[in-house]
């Protein structure tokens, strides 16, 4: 089916591939098999967008996590830096505090050693007031380890000889301060750290030990508490690896039996830098640790910041990052969906277009049509500068002598140039505007197309232009051949009337351009009809062939001859210089056709009449020239001497009058310009009025009375005769009715009826209506018809005559003797009266044969039981002879010319011996 539909229809018939409407879930069965197959084929390209979106999503998360990581790293670094800073500060603070105690103990030592008078610390205390609330107490033990002096109530006299610090000083003669491990004090029960010094005798030797007990918590009391946060750790560790004091968050940790700080921590210390090990703290919190040497003392200040505190801001940041990530992911998912849908729709659209295109291509591949798709190429300002061929079928490519592969990608401007390109661009612009263009195109000599005639069809398809091309060379050739045939007369093989109507205007144009004459010869055979009728069509045909052949032999090569119809030929003389040249050719034809023709051993003499019209004198147009030649030909026919006639203005004037009459007749029938005269018919038996013949006259407003001979032919040719017949019949009826009303004895009135009226089949009706309308008996109206009327439509006429006679209307055969009516016809028609034409009457008395003929007619009429009326009786002699021959009635000027109705009233028929009087009253002619 596709092969038969054109690209235009095709484009709109592809409903099954609904472009741009892939998703239509609201339509049941929208996911057609075609769509499912399409999706399967597109699977690879469909995952592109989700994959891209996934990659972008992953990238986003990677970036976010790496940023989070960087933030974490920065925070860790900050935490370590902070811990370092804090540990330094802590070390400074401890250093300062311990230095104070160092100095105090140093002073007390020197006081103790030198001031014998102040042997008790209470005294010294009282004197110096050295003890502040950081110091729990200061004690002195003698060489045996017995507390000899102390600020601690109840401690006096106790032995400390087994204490590490006592034994250390006893055995180490170093004067420097010793910071002991944490101890449990007895009174009150607190953890203390003992700062001790050795006392020496002024002359040397161990004199005891002086020491200050300080609350371990004091050592863990760091001024910059807030920086530590809730999980920060503060530890003071001796270089001996023994914890002196510690604090976790706001809580002081036992230095002796720490709950949180684990032995691993102390084993790893005291120089610790970095992140804590999991086993270091019992609370499991990771800490960022830094340590600093307490200046001047074997102590290390350790500060650790809890991961929780350090990373608290990170949670917020991470939450933010997660939000960004989630939002980004959502965007990418949406993007993936949208992009997939869009690309699916786009691919579907392309698929549909491609389907349409390829289907059409396939459909047209086997066909004769070449198919091309041109796509516009835009220049600056969005104007189309060229077209590119984006698709075509192999058949299409073959038009260019290329393969499809080679042709696709070609530009219009590569394939065409010059006027061809301009012409094509014009067509394309028209298509862009109107959407469609189709034409049959004769390719030019410089075309690249391999065809002489093509049918090309352009259809706008979106931005593109689809073109189909069909080679119609063969068809055109056939058409041409057909047109040659159509323009050829099959019988004579001459060009025919169609050819003439095409050729003559061109020849006239040429003659006009070159200022030359052109003669049109209208050749009509004179007696062809007789041959054809009497010898049959086959003989007629052979005669026409012979005539055509003979005419061709007398014409010059440049002269053209065509068969115009029946026995009419037209000869065109394009190469003549004057009228005489045409006359010479006409004479040659006349001479040639005057020679007898021999067909079937029969000799035929036909002769010819030729009418000649000359361009430009006798007309400018083909039709006029042919018509004028025709008019001239009729003239030639009427002329017995001259067989050819030139058209003349006089001829034309006559014709014009005829046309004018035809025009005026229409008006006359409307304006009631007709009157009827009545010519009496007289009975030869008794000289009485036997009847009247109604004869129409036209009262022309300018020309006066016009007689039937001048307008009846025109009325017949225009068809107005039908209306005129009605008018006359009506007037006759009215007149009869009037005469009856006036008391006149009625005689029958015969009305002339044209053959056209009989052809129309309206005669019986006409008479019937008239009789009815005026209440007249059928015997008052008679009908006259001529022989030719009878001959032309015998059946119709016979039918009408029978009907008329049945009505009681008598029928007269008018102008008898001028036509060809046969006896058989006369008999079958049952005519009542023979009106013998005046041509016969006029011969009476002049020649013997006149009488013979008349007698024959009268005896024949009698045999057929017909009455005979002699027309045109003008003399007494004729009247006498007619009386002798037994003619029943006479009509003629001798008795009376046709009279106006008013004069019929007083009419007396002057038959015998009154011819002179009658002639005097012949006012009508
Ligand atoms: P037609 O029917 O043969 O009429 C006789 C014609 O001969 C009339 O001519 C008449 O005036 C003329 N005529 C009569 N007596 C003589 C005579 O003694 N000598 C000469 N030379 N002529 C005589 P008209 O009136 O000019 O009519 C001519 C023809 O026109 C008629 O011939 C008839 O055929 C036709 N015609 C007249 N009236 C009508 C009409 O109403 N209808 C039709 N269809 N034809 C009509
Ligand atoms: Mg008549
Ligand atoms: Mg007559």
PDB file of C-alpha atoms and ligand atoms in Angstrom, residues 679 693-695 750-753 784-786 812-815 835 871 891, ligand 2:
ATOM      1  CA  UNK A 679     -53.063  35.152 -48.741  1.00  0.00           C
ATOM      2  CA  UNK A 693     -52.365  31.049 -45.896  1.00  0.00           C
ATOM      3  CA  UNK A 694     -50.972  32.780 -42.828  1.00  0.00           C
ATOM      4  CA  UNK A 695     -47.647  34.465 -43.672  1.00  0.00           C
ATOM      5  CA  UNK A 750     -53.021  27.193 -43.278  1.00  0.00           C
ATOM      6  CA  UNK A 751     -50.059  27.895 -41.032  1.00  0.00           C
ATOM      7  CA  UNK A 752     -46.454  27.273 -42.134  1.00  0.00           C
ATOM      8  CA  UNK A 753     -44.615  25.040 -39.694  1.00  0.00           C
ATOM      9  CA  UNK A 784     -48.039  23.426 -44.077  1.00  0.00           C
ATOM     10  CA  UNK A 785     -44.732  21.659 -44.046  1.00  0.00           C
ATOM     11  CA  UNK A 786     -42.037  21.414 -46.696  1.00  0.00           C
ATOM     12  CA  UNK A 812     -50.350  20.540 -46.832  1.00  0.00           C
ATOM     13  CA  UNK A 813     -47.065  19.639 -48.397  1.00  0.00           C
ATOM     14  CA  UNK A 814     -45.625  23.035 -49.278  1.00  0.00           C
ATOM     15  CA  UNK A 815     -43.252  23.937 -52.113  1.00  0.00           C
ATOM     16  CA  UNK A 835     -48.904  22.760 -52.826  1.00  0.00           C
ATOM     17  CA  UNK A 871     -48.688  28.376 -55.814  1.00  0.00           C
ATOM     18  CA  UNK A 891     -52.861  30.875 -54.847  1.00  0.00           C
TER      19      UNK A 891
HETATM   20 MG1  LIG B   2     -46.600  28.098 -47.339  1.00  0.00          MG
END
